[in-house]
Short mmCIF file of C-alpha atoms in Angstrom, two decimals:
data_model
loop_
_atom_site.label_atom_id
_atom_site.label_comp_id
_atom_site.label_asym_id
_atom_site.label_seq_id
_atom_site.Cartn_x
_atom_site.Cartn_y
_atom_site.Cartn_z
CA UNK A 7 19.15 82.42 71.28
CA UNK A 8 16.98 84.08 68.70
CA UNK A 9 13.54 85.24 67.77
CA UNK A 10 11.53 83.16 65.31
CA UNK A 11 13.09 83.24 61.87
CA UNK A 12 14.13 80.88 59.11
CA UNK A 13 15.78 77.66 60.23
CA UNK A 14 18.51 75.42 58.88
CA UNK A 15 17.83 71.71 59.14
CA UNK A 16 20.49 69.02 58.85
CA UNK A 17 19.31 65.42 59.01
CA UNK A 18 20.63 62.05 57.97
CA UNK A 19 19.26 60.92 54.61
CA UNK A 20 16.62 58.51 55.93
CA UNK A 21 14.87 61.01 58.20
CA UNK A 22 11.62 62.71 57.25
CA UNK A 23 11.34 66.39 58.18
CA UNK A 24 8.16 68.32 57.37
CA UNK A 25 7.02 71.93 57.56
CA UNK A 26 5.18 71.00 60.78
CA UNK A 27 8.49 70.05 62.38
CA UNK A 28 10.18 73.29 61.35
CA UNK A 29 7.31 75.54 62.46
CA UNK A 30 7.07 73.73 65.80
CA UNK A 31 10.83 74.05 66.30
CA UNK A 32 10.69 77.79 65.61
CA UNK A 33 7.76 78.28 67.99
CA UNK A 34 9.47 76.47 70.87
CA UNK A 35 12.73 78.28 70.12
CA UNK A 36 10.87 81.58 70.30
CA UNK A 37 9.32 80.61 73.64
CA UNK A 38 12.82 79.93 74.98
CA UNK A 39 13.97 83.28 73.56
CA UNK A 40 11.10 85.11 75.31
CA UNK A 41 11.93 83.37 78.59
CA UNK A 42 15.56 84.42 78.21
CA UNK A 43 14.52 88.02 77.58
CA UNK A 44 12.41 87.99 80.76
CA UNK A 45 15.35 86.67 82.75
CA UNK A 46 17.79 89.28 81.46
CA UNK A 47 15.32 92.02 82.44
CA UNK A 48 14.92 90.63 85.97
CA UNK A 49 17.06 92.07 88.80
CA UNK A 50 18.44 88.61 89.61
CA UNK A 51 18.74 87.50 85.96
CA UNK A 52 16.30 84.68 86.69
CA UNK A 53 12.73 83.73 85.92
CA UNK A 54 10.44 82.18 88.51
CA UNK A 55 7.50 79.84 88.11
CA UNK A 56 5.95 81.28 91.27
CA UNK A 57 6.64 84.50 93.12
CA UNK A 58 4.99 83.32 96.34
CA UNK A 59 8.19 82.08 98.03
CA UNK A 60 11.38 81.42 96.14
CA UNK A 61 11.78 78.25 98.18
CA UNK A 62 14.28 76.53 95.99
CA UNK A 63 16.86 79.25 96.54
CA UNK A 64 16.64 78.95 100.32
CA UNK A 65 20.01 77.58 101.55
CA UNK A 66 18.35 76.18 104.68
CA UNK A 67 16.33 73.65 102.67
CA UNK A 68 18.21 70.44 101.88
CA UNK A 69 18.29 69.49 98.22
CA UNK A 70 19.31 66.32 96.51
CA UNK A 71 23.03 66.04 95.82
CA UNK A 72 23.78 63.84 92.79
CA UNK A 73 26.44 61.16 92.78
CA UNK A 74 27.43 61.57 89.12
CA UNK A 75 29.17 64.95 89.13
CA UNK A 76 26.17 67.05 88.07
CA UNK A 77 26.00 70.53 89.59
CA UNK A 78 22.26 70.21 90.28
CA UNK A 79 20.22 67.51 91.96
CA UNK A 80 17.47 65.33 90.52
CA UNK A 81 14.69 67.18 92.37
CA UNK A 82 14.50 70.33 90.24
CA UNK A 83 10.77 70.61 89.53
CA UNK A 84 9.79 74.29 89.46
CA UNK A 85 12.97 76.08 90.50
CA UNK A 86 13.97 79.54 89.30
CA UNK A 87 16.36 79.39 86.36
CA UNK A 88 19.13 81.79 85.37
CA UNK A 89 19.36 83.47 81.96
CA UNK A 90 22.61 81.63 81.19
CA UNK A 91 20.90 78.30 81.76
CA UNK A 92 17.88 79.27 79.66
CA UNK A 93 20.26 79.90 76.76
CA UNK A 94 21.28 76.26 76.92
CA UNK A 95 17.73 75.00 76.37
CA UNK A 96 17.13 73.64 72.89
CA UNK A 97 14.12 71.93 71.23
CA UNK A 98 14.92 68.24 70.92
CA UNK A 99 13.81 65.62 68.40
CA UNK A 100 12.93 61.97 68.94
CA UNK A 101 13.41 59.33 66.27
CA UNK A 102 10.51 56.95 65.70
CA UNK A 103 9.49 54.19 63.32
CA UNK A 104 6.16 52.73 62.23
CA UNK A 105 5.59 49.07 63.08
CA UNK A 106 5.44 47.17 59.81
CA UNK A 107 2.44 45.05 58.89
CA UNK A 108 4.11 41.64 58.60
CA UNK A 109 2.15 39.25 60.84
CA UNK A 110 5.32 37.41 61.86
CA UNK A 111 6.91 40.55 63.27
CA UNK A 112 8.40 39.70 66.71
CA UNK A 113 7.01 42.93 68.16
CA UNK A 114 3.48 41.83 67.26
CA UNK A 115 3.60 38.90 69.64
CA UNK A 116 1.02 39.27 72.37
CA UNK A 117 2.30 41.28 75.33
CA UNK A 118 5.70 42.15 73.83
CA UNK A 119 5.27 45.92 73.61
CA UNK A 120 3.16 46.18 76.74
CA UNK A 121 6.11 44.81 78.73
CA UNK A 122 8.38 47.73 77.83
CA UNK A 123 11.18 48.84 80.11
CA UNK A 124 10.15 50.27 83.49
CA UNK A 125 6.43 49.85 82.80
CA UNK A 126 5.97 48.75 86.42
CA UNK A 127 8.16 51.44 88.05
CA UNK A 128 6.62 54.19 85.93
CA UNK A 129 3.22 53.11 84.58
CA UNK A 130 1.80 55.38 81.88
CA UNK A 131 -0.63 58.00 83.14
CA UNK A 132 -4.29 57.59 82.13
CA UNK A 133 -4.16 61.26 81.10
CA UNK A 134 -2.11 60.22 78.07
CA UNK A 135 -5.02 58.24 76.65
CA UNK A 136 -8.48 59.01 75.35
CA UNK A 137 -11.45 58.61 77.69
CA UNK A 138 -13.82 55.61 77.41
CA UNK A 139 -14.64 53.84 75.19
CA UNK A 140 -11.24 54.60 73.60
CA UNK A 141 -9.19 54.60 76.80
CA UNK A 142 -6.39 52.46 75.40
CA UNK A 143 -5.67 54.91 72.56
CA UNK A 144 -3.04 57.60 73.02
CA UNK A 145 -4.07 61.24 72.68
CA UNK A 146 -1.13 61.76 70.32
CA UNK A 147 -1.67 62.05 66.57
CA UNK A 148 0.77 60.14 64.31
CA UNK A 149 0.02 62.27 61.24
CA UNK A 150 2.51 65.14 61.72
CA UNK A 151 5.49 62.79 61.67
CA UNK A 152 4.44 59.63 59.96
CA UNK A 153 1.39 59.87 57.70
CA UNK A 154 1.62 57.81 54.51
CA UNK A 155 -1.02 57.13 51.89
CA UNK A 156 -1.77 53.90 50.05
CA UNK A 157 0.07 52.73 48.02
CA UNK A 158 2.98 53.53 50.36
CA UNK A 159 6.48 54.53 49.38
CA UNK A 160 9.54 52.50 50.29
CA UNK A 161 9.27 50.70 53.61
CA UNK A 162 6.70 53.05 55.12
CA UNK A 163 3.42 51.32 56.07
CA UNK A 164 0.27 53.23 55.03
CA UNK A 165 -2.14 54.93 57.41
CA UNK A 166 -0.31 54.31 60.70
CA UNK A 167 -2.13 54.62 64.00
CA UNK A 168 -0.49 56.05 67.09
CA UNK A 169 -0.11 52.50 68.47
CA UNK A 170 2.13 51.74 65.48
CA UNK A 171 4.72 54.38 66.42
CA UNK A 172 7.80 52.97 68.13
CA UNK A 173 10.89 54.45 69.74
CA UNK A 174 14.15 52.82 70.78
CA UNK A 175 16.68 55.63 71.29
CA UNK A 176 15.85 56.31 74.94
CA UNK A 177 13.49 55.33 77.76
CA UNK A 178 11.85 56.82 80.80
CA UNK A 179 14.78 55.99 83.10
CA UNK A 180 16.90 58.55 81.24
CA UNK A 181 14.19 61.22 81.26
CA UNK A 182 13.18 64.05 83.56
CA UNK A 183 10.53 66.77 83.61
CA UNK A 184 10.49 70.40 84.68
CA UNK A 185 7.98 73.23 84.93
CA UNK A 186 9.10 76.49 83.37
CA UNK A 187 7.23 79.80 83.43
CA UNK A 188 5.03 80.67 80.45
CA UNK A 189 5.29 80.53 77.53
CA UNK A 190 7.36 77.31 77.80
CA UNK A 191 5.50 75.42 80.54
CA UNK A 192 6.10 71.75 81.33
CA UNK A 193 8.83 69.97 79.38
CA UNK A 194 10.55 66.61 79.27
CA UNK A 195 14.33 66.72 79.63
CA UNK A 196 16.31 64.37 77.38
CA UNK A 197 19.71 62.97 78.47
CA UNK A 198 22.54 65.45 78.85
CA UNK A 199 26.12 65.44 80.14
CA UNK A 200 26.26 65.64 83.94
CA UNK A 201 28.31 68.85 83.93
CA UNK A 202 25.89 70.46 81.45
CA UNK A 203 22.62 69.65 83.20
CA UNK A 204 20.55 72.73 84.09
CA UNK A 205 18.22 70.61 86.21
CA UNK A 206 15.02 68.59 86.04
CA UNK A 207 12.91 66.27 88.15
CA UNK A 208 14.33 62.85 87.27
CA UNK A 209 11.95 59.95 86.75
CA UNK A 210 13.98 58.00 89.32
CA UNK A 211 13.53 60.50 92.16
CA UNK A 212 13.47 59.72 95.02
CA UNK A 213 13.80 55.90 94.88
CA UNK A 214 11.86 54.67 91.84
CA UNK A 215 14.72 52.51 90.53
CA UNK A 216 16.44 51.99 93.86
CA UNK A 217 18.22 54.15 96.47
CA UNK A 218 19.51 57.45 95.07
CA UNK A 219 22.94 56.82 96.58
CA UNK A 220 23.23 53.62 94.53
CA UNK A 221 21.50 54.37 91.20
CA UNK A 222 22.98 56.85 88.75
CA UNK A 223 20.88 58.74 86.29
CA UNK A 224 21.67 57.57 82.72
CA UNK A 225 23.67 60.27 80.97
CA UNK A 226 25.88 59.66 77.96
CA UNK A 227 24.95 56.05 77.33
CA UNK A 228 24.49 54.71 73.82
CA UNK A 229 21.30 52.88 74.78
CA UNK A 230 19.48 55.97 76.08
CA UNK A 231 21.20 59.03 74.63
CA UNK A 232 18.28 59.74 72.25
CA UNK A 233 20.21 60.04 69.01
CA UNK A 234 18.12 62.36 66.85
CA UNK A 235 20.04 61.90 63.58
CA UNK A 236 20.43 65.61 62.96
CA UNK A 237 19.31 68.99 64.22
CA UNK A 238 17.60 72.24 63.32
CA UNK A 239 18.86 75.69 64.21
CA UNK A 240 18.18 79.32 63.45
CA UNK A 241 20.87 81.79 62.44
CA UNK A 242 20.92 83.23 65.95
CA UNK A 243 21.25 79.81 67.55
CA UNK A 244 24.13 78.88 65.25
CA UNK A 245 25.85 82.12 66.21
CA UNK A 246 25.39 81.21 69.88
CA UNK A 247 26.78 77.71 69.25
CA UNK A 248 29.86 79.09 67.50
CA UNK A 249 30.64 82.06 69.73
CA UNK A 250 29.54 80.85 73.18
CA UNK A 251 28.39 77.27 73.61
CA UNK A 252 30.73 75.01 71.66
CA UNK A 253 34.39 74.60 72.67
CA UNK A 254 36.53 75.32 69.63
CA UNK A 255 33.55 76.82 67.83
CA UNK A 256 30.76 75.26 65.83
CA UNK A 257 31.66 76.35 62.31
CA UNK A 258 34.83 75.66 60.28
CA UNK A 259 37.70 76.11 60.01
CA UNK A 260 38.46 73.91 63.05
CA UNK A 261 41.86 75.38 63.82
CA UNK A 262 41.75 76.10 67.54
CA UNK A 263 43.74 74.07 70.08
CA UNK A 264 40.52 72.31 71.08
CA UNK A 265 40.50 70.29 67.84
CA UNK A 266 44.12 69.13 68.29
CA UNK A 267 44.81 69.63 64.62
CA UNK A 268 42.48 66.86 63.47
CA UNK A 269 38.80 67.61 63.82
CA UNK A 270 37.41 64.96 61.48
CA UNK A 271 39.18 61.81 62.67
CA UNK A 272 38.47 62.43 66.35
CA UNK A 273 34.72 62.05 66.03
CA UNK A 274 32.11 59.70 64.60
CA UNK A 275 29.66 60.62 61.89
CA UNK A 276 26.96 60.99 64.55
CA UNK A 277 28.99 63.79 66.11
CA UNK A 278 28.63 65.84 62.93
CA UNK A 279 25.39 64.70 61.31
CA UNK A 280 23.52 63.36 64.31
CA UNK A 281 23.71 66.36 66.61
CA UNK A 282 25.98 64.71 69.21
CA UNK A 283 28.22 67.78 69.21
CA UNK A 284 25.38 69.98 70.44
CA UNK A 285 24.16 67.90 73.37
CA UNK A 286 27.61 66.54 74.14
CA UNK A 287 30.39 69.09 73.75
CA UNK A 288 28.22 72.21 73.53
CA UNK A 289 26.27 71.52 76.75
CA UNK A 290 22.82 72.11 75.26
CA UNK A 291 19.84 70.69 77.15
CA UNK A 292 17.26 69.22 74.78
CA UNK A 293 13.63 69.64 75.80
CA UNK A 294 10.38 68.11 74.56
CA UNK A 295 7.16 70.04 75.10
CA UNK A 296 4.51 68.12 77.03
CA UNK A 297 1.74 69.82 75.08
CA UNK A 298 0.56 66.82 73.00
CA UNK A 299 0.24 68.87 69.79
CA UNK A 300 3.82 70.05 70.18
CA UNK A 301 5.21 66.75 71.42
CA UNK A 302 3.96 64.89 68.35
CA UNK A 303 5.75 67.46 66.17
CA UNK A 304 9.06 66.68 67.84
CA UNK A 305 8.84 63.09 66.60
CA UNK A 306 10.76 62.44 63.38
CA UNK A 307 10.29 59.43 61.16
CA UNK A 308 13.20 57.07 60.45
CA UNK A 309 11.81 55.98 57.09
CA UNK A 310 14.25 53.10 56.62
CA UNK A 311 12.06 51.43 59.25
CA UNK A 312 14.77 48.88 60.03
CA UNK A 313 15.64 49.50 63.68
CA UNK A 314 12.51 47.64 64.81
CA UNK A 315 14.08 44.45 63.44
CA UNK A 316 17.73 45.08 64.35
CA UNK A 317 17.56 46.77 67.77
CA UNK A 318 17.01 44.56 70.83
CA UNK A 319 13.31 43.93 71.43
CA UNK A 320 13.62 45.13 75.02
CA UNK A 321 14.55 48.62 73.79
CA UNK A 322 11.38 49.08 71.75
CA UNK A 323 8.38 50.90 73.20
CA UNK A 324 5.25 52.51 71.87
CA UNK A 325 5.54 56.29 71.65
CA UNK A 326 2.15 56.65 73.33
CA UNK A 327 3.31 54.61 76.32
CA UNK A 328 6.51 56.64 76.63
CA UNK A 329 4.49 59.88 76.55
CA UNK A 330 2.22 58.40 79.22
CA UNK A 331 5.23 57.58 81.38
CA UNK A 332 6.46 61.16 81.04
CA UNK A 333 3.05 62.41 82.19
CA UNK A 334 3.29 60.04 85.16
CA UNK A 335 6.62 61.63 86.12
CA UNK A 336 5.01 65.06 85.70
CA UNK A 337 2.27 64.02 88.14
CA UNK A 338 4.91 62.90 90.64
CA UNK A 339 6.72 66.22 90.19
CA UNK A 340 3.47 68.12 90.79
CA UNK A 341 2.94 66.14 93.98
CA UNK A 342 6.52 66.97 95.03
CA UNK A 343 5.81 70.67 94.44
CA UNK A 344 2.55 70.55 96.44
CA UNK A 345 4.17 68.75 99.36
CA UNK A 346 6.84 71.45 99.43
CA UNK A 347 4.21 74.17 99.55
CA UNK A 348 2.31 72.45 102.37
CA UNK A 349 5.55 72.06 104.31
CA UNK A 350 6.36 75.76 103.98
CA UNK A 351 2.88 76.79 105.09
CA UNK A 352 3.21 74.69 108.22
CA UNK A 353 6.56 76.23 109.20
#
């Protein structure tokens, strides 16, 4: 946990990182730091979205109990959060590509991208799109991650629109949302280990994908883990990783018992260069801001642009649609919060 300062960025060699990404990362990191400071100054070491009634700490109110070993349920929408849990929040990144211009591209077939996973269970919110007459266009701007002039370099198509931006590393079924106090506000929660989860309102709550006692929330699954091909961190965050968060430490030499005398052969390259260590072993919870100007600066461009032709078609989705699905889950979480308030008033 740290105040805004210079950042180290480590990415795989086909990822584009810009000054916009770094500045946005530092700003969100500083918001998390401020929230942590508020919690440590509070008598209960917690911060609260609302002071009206701390309803989510009432032991008489039944809460969802997960079936996957997580310590918190899937109905955490605006709960108070402890300083120790705030420390485990970390700005996430989401890999994207730009749909290439070849007319024979399989993803350009009519209806292919509109039939993305869970589009019926979680339809994108209209709030994620511009008003008429541009209502089918996402409010997100592709420029911060993916702008490219003509003639383009490498495999990067020139002048992409937001409808050209694709993702494949995760989907809405593996995503949650949560409302934090200012300055952080509403966030999307990316997949995290069950034992590390600090809580969010899962897109599947209460029965979107089937009964809660039969459907597990996707956690550490290759298809939805949201590999971000690297990470950024400030000096203070790296110190926290090494001294507190990461078993066996984050920095070399890897000589503790945790590494069993062979740190390199035990793990894949993604563990070291892709950030898997942080949101796997180190229990960090990656968050995406739902502010559209911040969200679009947490998208990073995979400039090899080859996953769109090698990954299964069913995994591909437009970034604008995914953002719209997240906003739909946010709306459901807001309704859940309001129903709880009405219930308490009637008691």
